C-alpha positions in Angstrom: 0.6 46.5 14.9 -1.7 46.1 12.0 0.7 48.1 9.7 3.7 46.2 10.7 2.2 42.9 9.9 1.1 44.2 6.6 4.7 45.4 5.7 6.1 42.0 6.9 3.7 40.2 4.6 4.6 42.4 1.8 8.3 41.6 2.4 7.8 38.1 2.9 6.0 37.7 -0.2 8.6 39.7 -2.1 11.6 37.7 -0.8 10.0 34.3 -1.4 8.9 35.3 -5.1 12.6 36.5 -5.6 13.9 33.2 -4.3 11.6 31.4 -6.7 12.5 33.6 -9.7 16.2 32.5 -9.2 15.3 28.9 -9.2 13.4 29.8 -12.7 16.6 31.7 -13.9 19.2 29.3 -12.8 19.2 27.0 -15.8 18.9 29.8 -18.4 21.9 31.4 -20.4 21.2 34.7 -18.7 22.0 33.3 -15.5 24.8 31.2 -16.4 26.5 33.4 -18.9 25.8 37.1 -17.7 24.7 37.0 -14.1 27.1 34.3 -12.9 30.4 36.1 -14.3 29.1 39.3 -12.8 28.0 37.9 -9.3 31.4 36.1 -9.1 33.3 39.3 -10.2 31.4 41.5 -7.4 31.2 38.8 -4.9 34.5 37.0 -5.2 35.8 36.8 -1.8 38.7 35.1 -0.2 36.2 34.4 2.9 33.8 32.3 1.2 35.4 31.4 -2.2 32.9 29.3 -4.5 30.4 29.4 -1.9 29.6 33.0 -1.5 27.5 33.6 -4.6 25.2 30.7 -3.6 25.1 31.7 0.0 23.8 35.1 -1.0 21.4 34.3 -3.8 20.0 30.9 -2.3 20.5 30.7 1.4 20.2 34.3 2.5 16.6 35.1 1.2 15.1 31.8 2.9 16.9 32.4 6.1 15.6 36.0 6.2 11.8 34.7 5.4 12.4 32.2 8.3 13.5 35.1 10.7 10.7 37.6 9.5 8.2 34.7 9.6 9.0 34.5 13.3 8.3 38.0 14.1 5.0 38.0 12.0 3.8 34.9 13.9 4.7 36.6 17.3 2.5 39.5 16.3 -0.2 37.2 14.9 -0.1 35.2 18.1 -0.2 38.2 20.3 -3.3 39.4 18.4 -5.4 36.2 18.2 -4.5 34.3 21.4 -7.6 34.1 23.6 -9.8 36.5 21.5 -13.1 35.7 20.3 -13.5 35.2 16.7 -14.9 38.1 14.7 -17.6 36.5 12.5 -17.4 39.8 10.3 -13.9 38.8 9.2 -14.7 35.2 7.9 -13.1 34.3 4.7 -15.5 34.6 1.8 -17.1 31.6 0.4 -15.7 32.2 -3.0 -12.2 32.5 -1.7 -12.8 29.3 0.4 -14.0 27.3 -2.9 -10.7 28.3 -4.7 -8.6 27.1 -1.8 -10.3 24.2 -0.5 -12.3 22.3 -3.3 -10.7 19.0 -4.0 -9.6 18.6 -7.6 -8.2 15.1 -7.6 -9.2 12.3 -5.4 -7.1 9.2 -6.4 -4.2 6.9 -5.0 -1.5 7.2 -4.4 -1.8 11.1 -4.5 -4.8 11.0 -2.0 -6.9 14.2 -1.7 -5.4 17.2 -3.8 -7.2 20.5 -3.7 -7.2 23.0 -6.3 -4.6 25.2 -4.8 -2.3 22.3 -4.3 -2.8 21.0 -7.8 -1.9 24.4 -9.3 1.3 24.7 -7.2 2.2 21.0 -8.2 1.8 21.7 -11.9 4.0 24.8 -11.2 6.7 22.9 -9.7 6.6 19.9 -12.2 6.8 22.8 -14.9 9.9 24.2 -13.0 11.6 20.8 -13.3 10.8 20.4 -17.1 11.7 24.1 -17.8 15.1 23.5 -15.9 15.8 20.2 -17.7 15.0 21.6 -21.1 17.2 24.7 -20.4 20.1 22.6 -19.0 19.9 20.4 -22.1 19.8 23.0 -24.6 23.0 24.9 -23.0 24.8 21.5 -22.7 24.0 20.2 -26.3 25.3 23.4 -27.6 28.6 23.2 -25.9 29.4 19.7 -25.8 32.9 18.7 -24.8 34.3 14.8 -24.9 35.7 13.5 -21.8 37.5 10.7 -23.4 39.2 10.3 -26.8 36.9 8.5 -29.2 33.7 9.3 -27.3 30.8 9.6 -29.5 28.5 12.5 -29.7 25.5 10.6 -28.7 27.2 9.3 -25.8 28.2 12.7 -24.6 24.7 13.7 -24.8 23.7 10.6 -22.8 26.2 11.7 -20.0 24.9 15.2 -20.2 21.3 14.0 -19.5 22.3 11.8 -16.9 24.2 14.8 -15.1 21.3 17.3 -15.6 19.0 14.7 -14.0 21.0 15.0 -10.8 20.7 18.8 -11.0 16.9 18.6 -11.1 16.9 16.5 -8.2 18.9 18.9 -6.1 16.2 21.3 -6.9 13.8 19.0 -5.2 16.1 19.0 -2.2 15.8 22.7 -2.0 12.2 22.3 -0.8 12.3 18.6 0.7 12.9 19.5 4.4 10.5 22.5 4.7 7.4 20.1 5.2 9.1 18.1 8.0 10.2 20.9 10.1 7.5 20.6 12.8 8.3 24.0 14.6 8.7 25.9 11.2 8.2 29.5 11.1 7.6 29.2 7.2 4.9 26.6 6.9 2.5 28.6 8.9 2.9 31.7 6.7 0.7 29.8 4.1 -1.7 28.1 6.6 0.2 24.9 6.7 1.4 22.7 9.5 4.1 19.8 9.2 1.2 17.3 9.6 -0.9 18.7 6.8 2.1 19.2 4.3 3.8 15.9 5.0 2.5 14.7 1.8 4.4 17.3 0.0 7.7 15.7 1.6 6.4 12.3 0.3 5.8 13.6 -3.4 9.2 15.4 -3.3 11.0 12.4 -1.9 9.4 10.2 -4.5 10.4 12.5 -7.4 14.0 13.3 -6.1 14.7 9.6 -5.7 13.4 8.7 -9.0 15.7 11.2 -10.6 18.8 10.5 -8.6 18.1 6.7 -9.5 18.1 7.8 -13.3 21.0 9.8 -12.6 22.9 7.0 -11.0 21.9 4.4 -13.7 22.7 6.9 -16.6 26.3 7.2 -15.4 26.7 3.4 -14.7 25.6 2.7 -18.1 27.7 5.6 -19.7 30.7 4.5 -17.8 30.0 0.8 -19.1 29.8 1.9 -22.6 32.8 3.9 -22.7 35.1 1.4 -20.6 35.4 3.6 -17.5 33.5 1.4 -14.9 36.6 2.2 -12.6 35.2 5.7 -12.2 32.5 4.4 -9.9 35.1 3.9 -7.3 36.8 7.2 -7.6 36.8 9.7 -4.7 38.4 12.7 -6.3 40.4 15.3 -4.3 39.4 18.2 -6.7 35.9 17.2 -7.6 32.8 15.3 -6.9 33.2 12.0 -5.3 31.6 9.0 -7.1 31.8 6.7 -4.3 30.0 9.2 -2.0 27.3 9.4 -4.6 26.8 5.5 -4.9 26.7 5.3 -1.2 24.2 8.1 -1.1 22.0 6.4 -3.6 22.1 2.9 -1.9 21.0 4.5 1.3 18.2 6.4 -0.6 16.9 3.2 -2.1 16.8 1.6 1.1 14.7 4.5 2.8 12.5 4.6 -0.6 11.6 0.9 -0.5 10.7 1.0 3.2 8.6 4.0 2.7 6.2 2.4 0.2 2.8 2.5 1.8 2.2 -1.0 2.1 5.5 -1.8 3.8 4.9 1.3 6.0 1.6 0.1 7.2 2.6 -3.6 7.7 6.0 -3.2 8.8 6.2 0.2 10.5 9.3 -0.3 12.6 11.2 -1.2 9.6 10.1 2.0 8.0 10.6 4.0 11.1 14.1 2.9 11.8 15.4 2.8 8.1 14.1 6.4 7.7 16.7 7.6 10.3 19.3 6.8 7.7 18.7 10.3 6.5 21.5 11.5 8.4 24.2 9.4 6.6 22.1 10.2 3.4 22.7 13.9 3.8 26.4 13.5 4.5 27.2 11.4 1.7 24.9 13.7 -0.6 26.7 16.5 0.3 30.0 15.0 -0.2 28.9 14.0 -3.6 27.6 17.4 -4.7 30.1 19.8 -3.1 29.9 23.0 -1.0 28.5 25.0 -3.8 25.4 23.0 -4.4 24.9 22.4 -0.8 24.6 26.1 -0.1 21.8 26.0 -2.7 19.6 23.6 -0.6 21.1 24.8 2.8 18.1 26.8 4.3 15.9 23.8 4.4 18.4 21.8 6.0 19.6 24.4 8.5 16.0 25.1 9.7 15.3 21.4 10.0 18.7 20.8 12.1 17.4 23.7 14.4 13.8 22.2 14.9 15.3 18.5 15.3 17.8 19.7 18.1 15.1 21.8 20.0 12.8 18.8 19.9 15.7 16.6 21.2 16.2 19.1 24.2 12.5 19.2 24.9 12.2 15.4 24.8 15.0 15.0 27.5 12.5 16.2 30.2 10.0 13.6 31.7 6.4 15.0 31.4 4.2 14.9 34.4 1.4 12.4 33.8 -1.4 13.1 36.0 -4.2 10.5 35.2 -5.5 8.2 32.6 -9.3 7.2 31.7 -9.7 3.7 30.2 -12.9 3.6 28.2 -14.4 0.4 27.3 -13.7 0.7 23.5 -10.0 0.3 24.1 -9.5 4.0 24.0 -7.1 5.9 26.6 -7.2 9.5 27.6 -3.9 10.6 29.2 -4.1 13.8 31.2 -0.6 15.8 31.6 0.1 18.8 33.7 1.3 21.6 31.6 2.4 25.1 32.2 0.0 28.1 31.9 2.5 29.5 29.4 1.8 26.6 27.0 -0.8 27.7 24.3 -2.1 25.4 21.3 -5.0 25.4 18.9 -7.7 22.6 18.3 -6.4 19.7 16.1 -2.9 20.0 17.7 -0.9 16.7 18.0 1.6 15.6 20.7 4.5 13.1 20.1 4.8 10.8 22.9 7.7 8.3 24.0 7.2 5.7 26.5 10.8 4.5 27.4 9.5 1.3 29.2 7.9 0.2 25.8 10.6 1.6 23.3 13.1 4.2 23.9 13.4 5.1 20.3 9.9 5.1 19.0 7.7 8.3 19.0 4.1 8.4 18.1 1.8 11.2 17.4 -1.6 11.6 19.3 -4.4 14.2 19.0 -4.8 16.7 21.7 -8.4 16.7 22.9 -8.0 19.4 25.7 -8.6 22.9 25.1 -6.1 25.6 25.9 -8.4 28.1 27.1 -10.8 26.0 29.3 -8.1 23.9 30.6 -5.0 26.0 31.2 -3.2 23.6 33.6 -3.9 20.4 31.8 -3.3 19.0 28.5 -5.1 15.6 27.3 -4.4 13.2 24.4 -6.6 10.4 22.9 -4.8 6.9 22.3 -6.7 4.4 20.4 -5.4 0.7 21.0 -4.6 -0.6 17.5 -1.1 -1.6 17.2 1.3 -3.3 19.4 2.8 0.0 20.8 -0.5 1.1 22.0 -1.6 -2.4 23.0 1.5 -2.4 25.4 0.8 1.0 26.7 -2.9 0.1 27.6 -1.4 -3.0 29.5 0.8 -0.9 31.5 -1.7 1.7 32.7 -4.5 -1.0 33.4 -1.9 -3.0 35.5 -2.2 -0.5 38.3 1.2 1.5 37.8 1.9 4.0 40.5 4.0 5.9 37.9 4.7 5.9 34.2 7.7 7.6 32.6 6.9 9.6 29.6 8.6 12.1 27.4 6.9 14.4 24.8 7.5 16.6 22.0 5.1 19.4 20.8 2.2 20.0 20.8 2.2 21.1 17.3 -0.7 22.6 15.2 -2.2 25.2 13.3 -1.6 28.9 14.3 -5.3 29.7 14.5 -8.7 28.2 15.0 -9.5 28.5 11.2 -12.5 26.3 11.2 -14.6 29.0 13.0 -14.5 31.0 9.7 -17.5 29.0 8.6 -21.3 29.7 9.5 -21.9 26.1 9.8 -19.6 22.8 10.5 -20.3 19.2 9.3 -17.8 16.8 10.9 -17.6 13.3 9.7 -15.5 10.9 12.0 -14.7 7.3 11.8 -13.6 5.6 14.9 -11.0 7.4 16.7 -11.1 10.0 14.0 -13.5 11.9 16.5 -10.5 13.0 18.3 -9.7 16.2 16.4 -13.4 17.1 16.7 -13.3 16.8 20.3 -10.9 19.8 20.5 -12.8 21.7 18.0 -16.1 21.3 19.9 -14.5 22.3 23.1 -13.0 25.3 21.6 -16.4 26.3 20.3 -17.9 25.7 24.0 -15.2 28.4 25.0 -16.1 30.7 22.3 -19.7 30.6 23.4 -18.7 32.1 26.8 -16.9 35.2 25.2 -18.9 38.3 24.5 -20.3 39.1 21.0 -19.0 36.0 19.5 -20.8 34.0 17.0 -20.1 30.2 16.7 -21.0 28.0 13.8 -23.8 25.3 13.9 -22.5 21.7 14.4 -23.5 18.5 12.8 -21.2 15.6 14.0 -21.8 12.3 12.3 -19.7 9.5 14.0 -19.2 5.9 12.5 -18.3 3.4 15.1 -17.9 -0.4 14.7 -19.3 -1.2 18.1 -21.7 0.2 20.6 -19.0 0.4 23.1 -17.1 3.0 20.9 -19.8 5.5 21.9 -18.1 6.0 25.3 -15.7 8.4 23.2 -18.6 10.9 23.1 -18.1 11.3 26.9 -14.8 13.1 26.0 -16.9 15.9 24.3 -17.3 17.6 27.5 -14.2 18.4 29.5 -14.3 17.5 33.3 -14.2 21.2 34.4 -15.4 23.4 37.5 -17.9 24.9 36.7 -19.0 22.4 34.2 -19.0 23.1 30.6 -21.8 24.9 29.2 -23.3 23.5 26.0 -26.7 24.8 25.9 -25.7 27.5 23.6 -24.4 25.3 21.0 -26.6 24.2 18.0 -25.2 20.6 18.3 -26.6 17.6 16.4 -24.8 14.4 16.8 -25.8 11.2 14.6 -24.0 8.1 15.6 -24.0 5.0 13.2 -22.9 1.5 14.8 -22.1 -0.6 11.9 -21.3 -4.0 13.3 -24.4 -4.5 15.6 -28.1 -4.3 14.8 -29.2 -3.2 18.3 -28.0 -1.9 21.6 -26.3 -4.7 23.6 -27.8 -5.6 26.9 -25.0 -4.4 29.1 -26.4 -1.4 30.6 -24.6 1.9 31.6 -21.4 1.6 29.8 -20.0 4.7 31.8 -19.8 2.6 34.7 -17.0 0.7 32.9 -14.8 3.6 32.5 -11.6 3.4 34.8 -9.8 6.3 36.2 -6.0 5.7 37.0 -4.0 8.2 39.0 -0.3 8.2 38.9 2.0 9.4 41.7 4.2 12.6 41.2 7.9 12.1 40.6 10.5 15.0 41.5 11.8 14.5 38.0 8.5 15.0 36.2 7.7 18.5 34.8 4.6 20.1 33.3 4.6 20.3 29.6 5.9 23.6 28.5 7.0 25.3 25.3 10.6 24.3 24.5 11.5 28.0 24.5 9.0 29.3 26.9 6.7 32.3 26.3 7.1 34.5 23.3 8.7 31.3 21.8 8.5 32.7 18.0 10.8 35.5 19.0 13.3 33.1 20.7 13.3 31.0 17.7 14.0 34.1 15.7 17.1 34.7 17.8 18.3 31.1 17.3 18.1 31.2 13.7 19.7 34.6 13.4 22.6 34.1 15.8 23.3 30.6 14.6 23.3 31.5 10.7 25.4 34.5 11.4 27.8 32.4 13.5 27.9 29.8 10.8 28.8 32.6 8.3 31.5 34.2 10.7 33.2 31.0 11.3 33.1 29.6 7.9 34.6 33.0 6.6 37.3 32.9 9.2 38.3 29.2 8.4 38.1 29.8 4.6 40.2 33.0 4.7 42.8 32.0 7.2 43.1 28.2 6.8 41.8 26.9 3.5 42.7 30.0 1.4 46.4 30.2 2.3 46.9 26.4 1.3 45.5 26.8 -2.2 46.8 30.5 -2.8 50.4 29.2 -2.2 49.9 26.2 -4.6 51.4 24.0 -2.0 48.5 21.6 -2.4 44.8 21.6 -3.2 42.4 21.6 -0.3 40.5 18.3 -0.4 37.0 18.9 -2.0 35.5 16.6 0.6 37.1 18.4 3.4 35.4 21.5 2.5 31.9 19.8 2.6 32.7 18.3 6.2 33.6 21.7 7.5 30.4 23.1 6.2 28.2 20.3 7.9 30.3 20.4 10.9 29.9 24.1 11.3 26.3 24.0 10.7 25.7 21.5 13.5 28.1 23.3 16.0 26.4 26.6 15.3 22.9 25.3 15.7 23.9 23.3 19.0 25.7 26.4 20.6 22.9 28.9 19.7 20.1 26.6 20.3 21.5 25.2 23.7 22.2 28.7 25.2 18.7 29.8 24.3 17.0 26.8 25.6 19.0 26.8 28.9 18.2 30.6 29.5 14.6 29.7 28.8 14.6 26.7 31.0 14.8 28.7 34.2 11.2 30.4 33.4 10.0 27.0 32.5 11.2 25.7 35.9 9.4 28.7 37.7 6.4 27.9 35.9 6.6 24.3 36.8 6.8 25.0 40.5 3.5 27.0 40.4 1.7 24.0 39.1 3.4 21.3 41.1 0.2 20.7 43.3 -2.0 20.4 40.4 -2.2 16.7 40.8 -4.2 17.1 44.1 -6.7 19.5 42.7 -6.9 17.5 39.5 -7.5 14.4 41.5 -10.5 15.8 43.4 -11.9 17.2 40.2 -11.6 13.8 38.4 -12.9 11.9 41.3 -16.4 13.3 40.2 -18.8 10.7 38.8 -19.3 10.9 35.3 -23.2 10.6 35.8 -22.9 13.9 37.7 -21.8 15.7 34.8 -24.5 17.6 32.7 -24.6 15.2 29.9 -28.3 15.5 29.5 -27.9 18.0 26.6 -25.5 15.8 24.9 -27.8 12.8 25.3 -30.6 14.7 23.8 -28.6 15.8 20.8 -27.5 12.3 20.0 -29.2 9.8 17.5 -28.0 6.2 17.3 -28.5 4.1 14.1 -27.6 0.4 14.3 -26.4 -1.8 11.6 -26.1 0.8 8.9 -23.6 3.5 7.3 -24.4 7.0 6.7 -25.6 8.0 3.5 -23.1 10.8 3.2 -24.0 12.0 -0.2 -27.5 12.7 0.7 -26.8 14.3 4.1 -24.1 16.7 2.7 -26.1 17.5 -0.5 -29.3 18.3 1.5 -27.6 21.0 3.4 -29.1 24.4 2.4 -27.1 26.7 4.4 -24.7 28.8 2.4 -21.3 28.5 4.1 -20.6 24.9 5.3 -17.2 23.6 6.5 -16.9 19.9 6.0 -14.2 18.4 8.1 -13.6 14.6 8.0 -11.0 12.4 9.9 -11.1 8.7 9.5 -10.2 5.7 7.3 -9.0 6.8 3.8 -12.0 5.4 2.0 -14.3 7.7 4.2 -12.0 10.8 3.5 -12.1 10.2 -0.2 -16.0 9.6 -0.4 -16.4 12.9 1.2 -13.9 14.8 -0.9 -15.6 13.5 -4.0 -19.0 14.5 -2.8 -17.6 18.1 -1.9 -15.9 18.2 -5.4 -18.8 17.0 -7.4 -20.0 20.5 -8.6 -23.5 19.6 -7.6 -23.5 22.1 -4.6 -21.2 25.2 -4.0 -21.5 25.7 -0.4 -19.4 22.8 1.0 -15.9 23.6 1.8 -13.8 20.6 2.3 -11.1 19.8 4.7 -9.3 16.5 5.5 -7.8 15.9 8.9 -5.4 12.9 8.4 -2.6 11.8 10.6 -2.0 8.8 8.6 1.7 9.5 7.5 
């Protein structure tokens, strides 16, 4: 199996580098004047016409990467699931420094590591290289579109056109980061949550380029007296009207995604961003099928992921219980199938129709997939209107709460265990991902020959009541979780209170709420059941092959005869509509077939855990005071009226390999990142865990 994984890694690397090389060569004379004619000569087919070359050169390599990536991740999962971590295979400190050390800590980019900065510079270089080559070739072969057109006007038009080409390059990468169930992101150690910032960067760059592209043409048409062109919907070429509609939609999405607007008016951002469906449609109608095939892989894989998420979210999740903490925090406990496995720091998207039928919110999973095989728990902090309504509903003695979920989504491995020591810095509800990490480390202590890192947890809370979140560090399990083997130190800083309030024993304020079982509810299970990567592989393969087959048949036996006989020119936009329609139909057919087939197995697993509520209730009825919290209390020190001196704490650490994880407000994350990147020490390896989209 190890040899197979090695071969797959090599194949994936070669395919991806080859795909990138095509993008590098695309704007050059070599590609346009030598490769393109040869490719068209050898690949000219009545089945695909002008799309054939781009389908082979741009679409096929990344679709193959996605398919092989599924196979690789399946083998990886089989090897690593529920196995103790081999400390002898930890990543070397030198390698960790290169990949994780922050190089830039500044708004609006946030925290940028050395590796991210390297790839960002390379991508910007690709855009500059492409624009320079496009303009070099274009200026050497200028042709006038109108009698009396001046040379500088033709060059201005050429620059405006090529800016659109560069924006299309951004679109080739735009949808990969937002594909939550991606088989490509995990290959480079990313999740959709950790890579969402790349989507934001690409969105800003592409929108800026498209805005300049549109503005340039409007100015050009105004200078040359061709403003009527803005209303043209050509039958044989690009549709200018479709481009105008697309850029208007893009501007609405762009303006509402500005951080200040997104934070203060999230609902506006949320609903405006769903205009992406119309944006894609009019964008493709504008650029045509040939350019659509250049960006097809990202969109194709995104559509598969989005439809699978839709299918999973149609089921109502079985909510077993909730715990209301005095700090305005809710722990929700769901029933899950034994076949659902997830790693620490995973997130679950939750929808409560009684609050909003459209809004989905991500929450951190705090349970452990190994110790709590029949239950999945998330942490909800009451901060906005949606979470406030949820807290009110749960505290109003509801018998049943209808909830739908998507996920969980997270990393493919417990990568934090590669360090010899861990320092985890949290602010408020930022402790949530660290709860799942500590529970995983507790599980690892029960495995033979496993070595776990030392843990120093630094918590910053506003009020003393927030300390109740520490009770969630230990799962309600039978037998009780064993933490005596942990080298755990907890430092808690309460910033708004100078001494412990007189209210005694805050644990008594914790309320447990149990929900009645509804026959329509089902345990949370993987959308495709067990071996989900292999089933995703089958969906990607079958849907893409089906797309190629049907597209070839329609082109050869419907579109080609019309154009060949010269009766009429087949409408440029109709070809675009055919492509988009076939992508959706093929994805829906293949995904629905596999999902319904796997649903039978999920139903059987659901029946096996249908009585979990009874056992879970008896387990949860234990008094919290009866749990072995003494070790946890002894490991905790509380400081009132002050903030931690993070610089002193981190720089005083003498151990050689220290993973520094931080989750909390942006200011805290940036402060820790600057300390780790200061160069004063070389033993700190930084990692930010942020869910602030």
